[in-house]
Amino acid sequence: AAALSGAMAAEGPRSLLALSAAAVSRSMGALERDVWALPGHLLRGLLPLLTVFHLERAEGAAQRAGLSTQPIWRKLWDDVMKTRPPNSENITCWRKKFLETFFSNVLHGVLDVSSDWRLNDHHFSPLLHSSPHVSQLTLCNMLQGAVELTAEHNQKVLENLAGSLRILKFQHLLSSDQSIRRSLVLLLHRLIHHGSVNQVSMYSWPVPDTVLLVLILSMSAGFWRSGNALVYHSSPCGLCREEDKAQSQESAEERAERGCCDERERSDGENQKGSPRAPEEADARLNSVLSRPRSPPLQNQACEEASTKVPCDHTSIQGGTSRCVSDQPSCHPVLRKTRRRLKSAVGKKRRCLRRSRGLNADPEDLYDFVFTVAREDNAGLLDTNSATEGENPENWTSSSRGSLCTGHAACKKRGGSAGIFSLKAAHRFRSVSTLELFSIPLTGETCRTLCNLLSSWVSLENLVLSYNGLGANIFCILSGLRALSRHPDCHLRVLRVSDVFSHMPCIELVHCILSTFPQLHTLSVSFDLKNQLEGNGPEGNPSCSEAEIPESRLEQLEIRFPREPLHTAFLLPVLKASKSLQQLSLDSATLPCSQELGLLLEALKECNPHLKKLSFHDVNLAEHQKEVLLLLQDPVLQEITFSFCRLFESSTTEFLSEIINTVKRNTSLKSLKLPGNRLGNHRLVALADIFSEDSSSSLCQLDVSSNCIKPDGLLEFTKKLEGHIQQRGGQIQFTHLRLFQNWLDQDAETAQEALRRLKAVCSVVNDSWDSSQAFADYISVM
């Protein structure tokens, strides 16, 4: 109250209405219900005087009165956060933006609620009341945020996040101790397995802790021990217990309907009588989990063929896997014997551990099992796979369905997969649909773990692997994707791979990926530099270009070449297989001959009749004026991008006139992007003629960023555009103009006048770029 009075006193004399509103705001605890019934003109003066607690509660009353709280939340952001959020023009709800950022800042200790009177309300619990508005959260460093959120006093906060949080990010992580990892397990289990998180992203981890990385990956994929073993404040996970109970009841009903065998009926009868053999039965169930196949994509071919003839009992736990419970022999004898040995050995070991530790095992055991179980049985499993599949381990492209990464040379260097997360030893929970890994080096062991997880990650829709130093390990990832592609419930549609060095030519890698996973809708492959050893090809594998690409569902293809030549002949099989292609982006490619671009355009016209968007970036088109004009004439393309393509480097004024006249006649082109082509003032002014009275153009968006445009040139363009609009009676389809990184700071007054007049015509997006940083070679167009 004192802070509010001081703030009002600093503003000078107030009206009676304002003084009354201030008095009411200080007594909101008693008057809240009456305040919400006030008419709109009174409520409007009161809202800016409320604390965050009451302002958030006033949202419903404000809407009923026809008032918006957005300006108040925006001012609150400016006063408290004191920064301009990125993409602020795209923020539609400042209330959510403020409370979400407020939650993160309080959680990480970078904001003191006593710093502003509007935050300092004894009714207001910062984390509790802002958590329902949090859809995106970043945890970093030592994961202090995870420890805080899983503390007992924040149990309600965690419940709120389970319903609201959609994106969970990890950034700049460091190694952590066992207690922090235990908190992270509880957090991921609640937010992913029993929550609404559908995206996990990890950023900037130069030296990742393998243990912590595998933990996050495996729980994101939905794998972990039974939730009954996840102890939360001395109690097992209640949600897991409820699900297990409901599932057991459903299973019992299904068995009763089908008519179970006598042995199973006797077993059920003993359970109903309260048989004292419960511990042995629990061990048997554990052994069953450890000995069952990892997931359908990991079964060998013989199992699959038999499973089509034998009825299966499908049990799932929010995206779980199905398993065959038939007693008929559906697998090779060697595999069945190996599994019996594993079942016996693992069962004995687990029972010994239980007797030695007692009924309440250390919760850390939940974490250690990831590696102990894998070490004790994974080597045998790999031997079994190789013995039963009977495939050539050197050729991963021809391996049988579901065979994982055991054949490629890069995956055999360390002798098997000891230490890899064992999928057999885990239960399956809900999993995320998007996984993003940025600037996190992935070792061969980590790639094999990810391969195993991917092989049955049916809920995964988007996979982004960026600057992970994969090298030859890309084939390990592709092996997991190949197994995943055979799963009938597979949802993966977007794959983005980028790195510094390319292990093989880009088009060859695209060929490999589409041969492996033709269901993709979006594929992006991007590399900075060529690997000097690239010419030798992947060790132990045939050239991927030999494999035939089945008809794919690809709609968007992006390739950034590490200064590689673009050979249309190599790209042609990809284009032919992608009849549904709608977007194609080619970046940093070199054209080996003058005819190459023409060949590409012919191939696109023949193979991809539905192509709507075509983009070239950093591709020298200075000597390809004919092909550029042909593209601008295309009756199907709706968006064309020539970004930093040196269009006017050696052109004449006639070429610019031909471009303008071609665009004027094109009724299908909606967006033309010409950033970084050294337009300068005079060419920009000429482009205004696209919208002249005799034009039939449907152009809506024009991008002239990074084109050495000065304020006087922009003002002249604006005046010419206004004249054309007036001649057309105000009828024009032009709606968006992008002006990033131009020299508009050289005359601020003229620039402001030009922008003001432009914004009356269309939406203008620009920035406050410092043109003094521009390179000297741009002076030539001044």
PDB file of C-alpha atoms in Angstrom, residues 264-372:
ATOM      1  CA  ARG A 264      -4.672 -69.457 -15.893  1.00  0.00           C
ATOM      2  CA  GLU A 265      -8.089 -69.893 -14.231  1.00  0.00           C
ATOM      3  CA  ARG A 266      -6.497 -71.731 -11.307  1.00  0.00           C
ATOM      4  CA  SER A 267      -3.922 -68.966 -11.005  1.00  0.00           C
ATOM      5  CA  ASP A 268      -6.642 -66.321 -10.972  1.00  0.00           C
ATOM      6  CA  GLY A 269      -8.512 -68.270  -8.319  1.00  0.00           C
ATOM      7  CA  GLU A 270      -5.444 -68.382  -6.068  1.00  0.00           C
ATOM      8  CA  ASN A 271      -4.965 -64.645  -6.459  1.00  0.00           C
ATOM      9  CA  GLN A 272      -8.558 -63.997  -5.415  1.00  0.00           C
ATOM     10  CA  LYS A 273      -8.085 -66.103  -2.297  1.00  0.00           C
ATOM     11  CA  GLY A 274      -5.100 -63.975  -1.279  1.00  0.00           C
ATOM     12  CA  SER A 275      -2.338 -66.489  -1.950  1.00  0.00           C
ATOM     13  CA  PRO A 276       0.811 -65.896   0.161  1.00  0.00           C
ATOM     14  CA  ARG A 277       2.952 -66.440  -2.953  1.00  0.00           C
ATOM     15  CA  ALA A 278       2.663 -62.783  -3.959  1.00  0.00           C
ATOM     16  CA  PRO A 279       6.431 -62.066  -3.804  1.00  0.00           C
ATOM     17  CA  GLU A 280       7.233 -64.996  -6.113  1.00  0.00           C
ATOM     18  CA  GLU A 281       4.507 -63.890  -8.523  1.00  0.00           C
ATOM     19  CA  ALA A 282       5.891 -60.352  -8.504  1.00  0.00           C
ATOM     20  CA  ASP A 283       9.319 -61.751  -9.384  1.00  0.00           C
ATOM     21  CA  ALA A 284       7.746 -63.770 -12.175  1.00  0.00           C
ATOM     22  CA  ARG A 285       6.141 -60.647 -13.579  1.00  0.00           C
ATOM     23  CA  LEU A 286       9.491 -58.850 -13.396  1.00  0.00           C
ATOM     24  CA  ASN A 287      11.188 -61.731 -15.183  1.00  0.00           C
ATOM     25  CA  SER A 288       8.478 -61.590 -17.812  1.00  0.00           C
ATOM     26  CA  VAL A 289       9.222 -57.929 -18.425  1.00  0.00           C
ATOM     27  CA  LEU A 290      12.978 -58.559 -18.622  1.00  0.00           C
ATOM     28  CA  SER A 291      12.611 -61.480 -21.014  1.00  0.00           C
ATOM     29  CA  ARG A 292      10.000 -60.121 -23.406  1.00  0.00           C
ATOM     30  CA  PRO A 293      11.144 -58.748 -26.772  1.00  0.00           C
ATOM     31  CA  ARG A 294      12.169 -55.107 -26.720  1.00  0.00           C
ATOM     32  CA  SER A 295       9.318 -54.014 -28.998  1.00  0.00           C
ATOM     33  CA  PRO A 296       7.743 -55.137 -32.255  1.00  0.00           C
ATOM     34  CA  PRO A 297      10.379 -53.426 -34.434  1.00  0.00           C
ATOM     35  CA  LEU A 298      13.118 -55.292 -32.558  1.00  0.00           C
ATOM     36  CA  GLN A 299      11.759 -58.793 -33.155  1.00  0.00           C
ATOM     37  CA  ASN A 300      13.424 -60.936 -35.745  1.00  0.00           C
ATOM     38  CA  GLN A 301      11.777 -61.866 -38.982  1.00  0.00           C
ATOM     39  CA  ALA A 302      10.743 -65.338 -37.876  1.00  0.00           C
ATOM     40  CA  CYS A 303       8.850 -63.855 -34.945  1.00  0.00           C
ATOM     41  CA  GLU A 304       7.062 -61.457 -37.243  1.00  0.00           C
ATOM     42  CA  GLU A 305       6.004 -64.103 -39.726  1.00  0.00           C
ATOM     43  CA  ALA A 306       4.627 -66.284 -36.974  1.00  0.00           C
ATOM     44  CA  SER A 307       2.893 -63.412 -35.242  1.00  0.00           C
ATOM     45  CA  THR A 308       0.721 -62.886 -38.307  1.00  0.00           C
ATOM     46  CA  LYS A 309      -0.710 -66.374 -37.804  1.00  0.00           C
ATOM     47  CA  VAL A 310      -1.084 -66.362 -34.032  1.00  0.00           C
ATOM     48  CA  PRO A 311      -3.550 -64.211 -32.077  1.00  0.00           C
ATOM     49  CA  CYS A 312      -1.812 -61.640 -29.871  1.00  0.00           C
ATOM     50  CA  ASP A 313      -2.750 -59.957 -26.646  1.00  0.00           C
ATOM     51  CA  HIS A 314      -2.164 -56.251 -27.170  1.00  0.00           C
ATOM     52  CA  THR A 315      -1.504 -54.365 -23.987  1.00  0.00           C
ATOM     53  CA  SER A 316      -0.569 -50.717 -24.074  1.00  0.00           C
ATOM     54  CA  ILE A 317       0.202 -48.010 -21.578  1.00  0.00           C
ATOM     55  CA  GLN A 318      -0.335 -44.699 -23.349  1.00  0.00           C
ATOM     56  CA  GLY A 319       1.511 -45.455 -26.509  1.00  0.00           C
ATOM     57  CA  GLY A 320       3.079 -48.693 -25.305  1.00  0.00           C
ATOM     58  CA  THR A 321       3.939 -51.754 -27.342  1.00  0.00           C
ATOM     59  CA  SER A 322       2.095 -54.953 -28.115  1.00  0.00           C
ATOM     60  CA  ARG A 323       3.382 -58.413 -27.321  1.00  0.00           C
ATOM     61  CA  CYS A 324       2.502 -61.934 -28.358  1.00  0.00           C
ATOM     62  CA  VAL A 325       1.306 -64.233 -25.564  1.00  0.00           C
ATOM     63  CA  SER A 326       0.716 -67.311 -27.661  1.00  0.00           C
ATOM     64  CA  ASP A 327       2.322 -70.551 -26.506  1.00  0.00           C
ATOM     65  CA  GLN A 328       3.026 -71.641 -30.044  1.00  0.00           C
ATOM     66  CA  PRO A 329       6.680 -71.658 -31.081  1.00  0.00           C
ATOM     67  CA  SER A 330       7.056 -68.463 -33.093  1.00  0.00           C
ATOM     68  CA  CYS A 331      10.785 -67.845 -32.774  1.00  0.00           C
ATOM     69  CA  HIS A 332      13.998 -69.691 -33.530  1.00  0.00           C
ATOM     70  CA  PRO A 333      14.985 -72.266 -30.885  1.00  0.00           C
ATOM     71  CA  VAL A 334      18.310 -70.543 -30.274  1.00  0.00           C
ATOM     72  CA  LEU A 335      16.571 -67.328 -29.406  1.00  0.00           C
ATOM     73  CA  ARG A 336      14.083 -69.024 -27.077  1.00  0.00           C
ATOM     74  CA  LYS A 337      16.862 -70.846 -25.200  1.00  0.00           C
ATOM     75  CA  THR A 338      18.854 -67.648 -24.826  1.00  0.00           C
ATOM     76  CA  ARG A 339      15.846 -65.844 -23.450  1.00  0.00           C
ATOM     77  CA  ARG A 340      15.187 -68.644 -20.939  1.00  0.00           C
ATOM     78  CA  ARG A 341      18.774 -68.388 -19.715  1.00  0.00           C
ATOM     79  CA  LEU A 342      18.507 -64.621 -19.431  1.00  0.00           C
ATOM     80  CA  LYS A 343      15.169 -64.929 -17.666  1.00  0.00           C
ATOM     81  CA  SER A 344      16.559 -67.301 -15.077  1.00  0.00           C
ATOM     82  CA  ALA A 345      19.767 -65.371 -14.464  1.00  0.00           C
ATOM     83  CA  VAL A 346      18.126 -61.991 -14.251  1.00  0.00           C
ATOM     84  CA  GLY A 347      15.310 -63.269 -12.056  1.00  0.00           C
ATOM     85  CA  LYS A 348      17.769 -64.772  -9.552  1.00  0.00           C
ATOM     86  CA  LYS A 349      19.836 -61.619  -9.481  1.00  0.00           C
ATOM     87  CA  ARG A 350      16.805 -59.392  -8.873  1.00  0.00           C
ATOM     88  CA  ARG A 351      15.541 -61.663  -6.055  1.00  0.00           C
ATOM     89  CA  CYS A 352      18.959 -61.625  -4.390  1.00  0.00           C
ATOM     90  CA  LEU A 353      18.978 -57.869  -4.542  1.00  0.00           C
ATOM     91  CA  ARG A 354      15.526 -57.721  -2.987  1.00  0.00           C
ATOM     92  CA  ARG A 355      16.450 -60.009  -0.106  1.00  0.00           C
ATOM     93  CA  SER A 356      19.629 -58.078   0.615  1.00  0.00           C
ATOM     94  CA  ARG A 357      18.044 -54.634   0.415  1.00  0.00           C
ATOM     95  CA  GLY A 358      14.657 -55.334   1.911  1.00  0.00           C
ATOM     96  CA  LEU A 359      11.286 -54.284   0.610  1.00  0.00           C
ATOM     97  CA  ASN A 360      12.122 -50.570   0.238  1.00  0.00           C
ATOM     98  CA  ALA A 361      14.974 -50.397  -2.248  1.00  0.00           C
ATOM     99  CA  ASP A 362      17.035 -47.275  -2.742  1.00  0.00           C
ATOM    100  CA  PRO A 363      15.283 -45.052  -5.307  1.00  0.00           C
ATOM    101  CA  GLU A 364      18.650 -44.622  -7.020  1.00  0.00           C
ATOM    102  CA  ASP A 365      18.281 -48.246  -8.098  1.00  0.00           C
ATOM    103  CA  LEU A 366      15.742 -46.915 -10.596  1.00  0.00           C
ATOM    104  CA  TYR A 367      18.564 -45.171 -12.335  1.00  0.00           C
ATOM    105  CA  ASP A 368      21.316 -47.774 -12.051  1.00  0.00           C
ATOM    106  CA  PHE A 369      19.231 -50.474 -13.718  1.00  0.00           C
ATOM    107  CA  VAL A 370      19.670 -48.688 -17.045  1.00  0.00           C
ATOM    108  CA  PHE A 371      23.245 -49.879 -17.190  1.00  0.00           C
ATOM    109  CA  THR A 372      23.363 -52.954 -14.956  1.00  0.00           C
TER     110      THR A 372
END
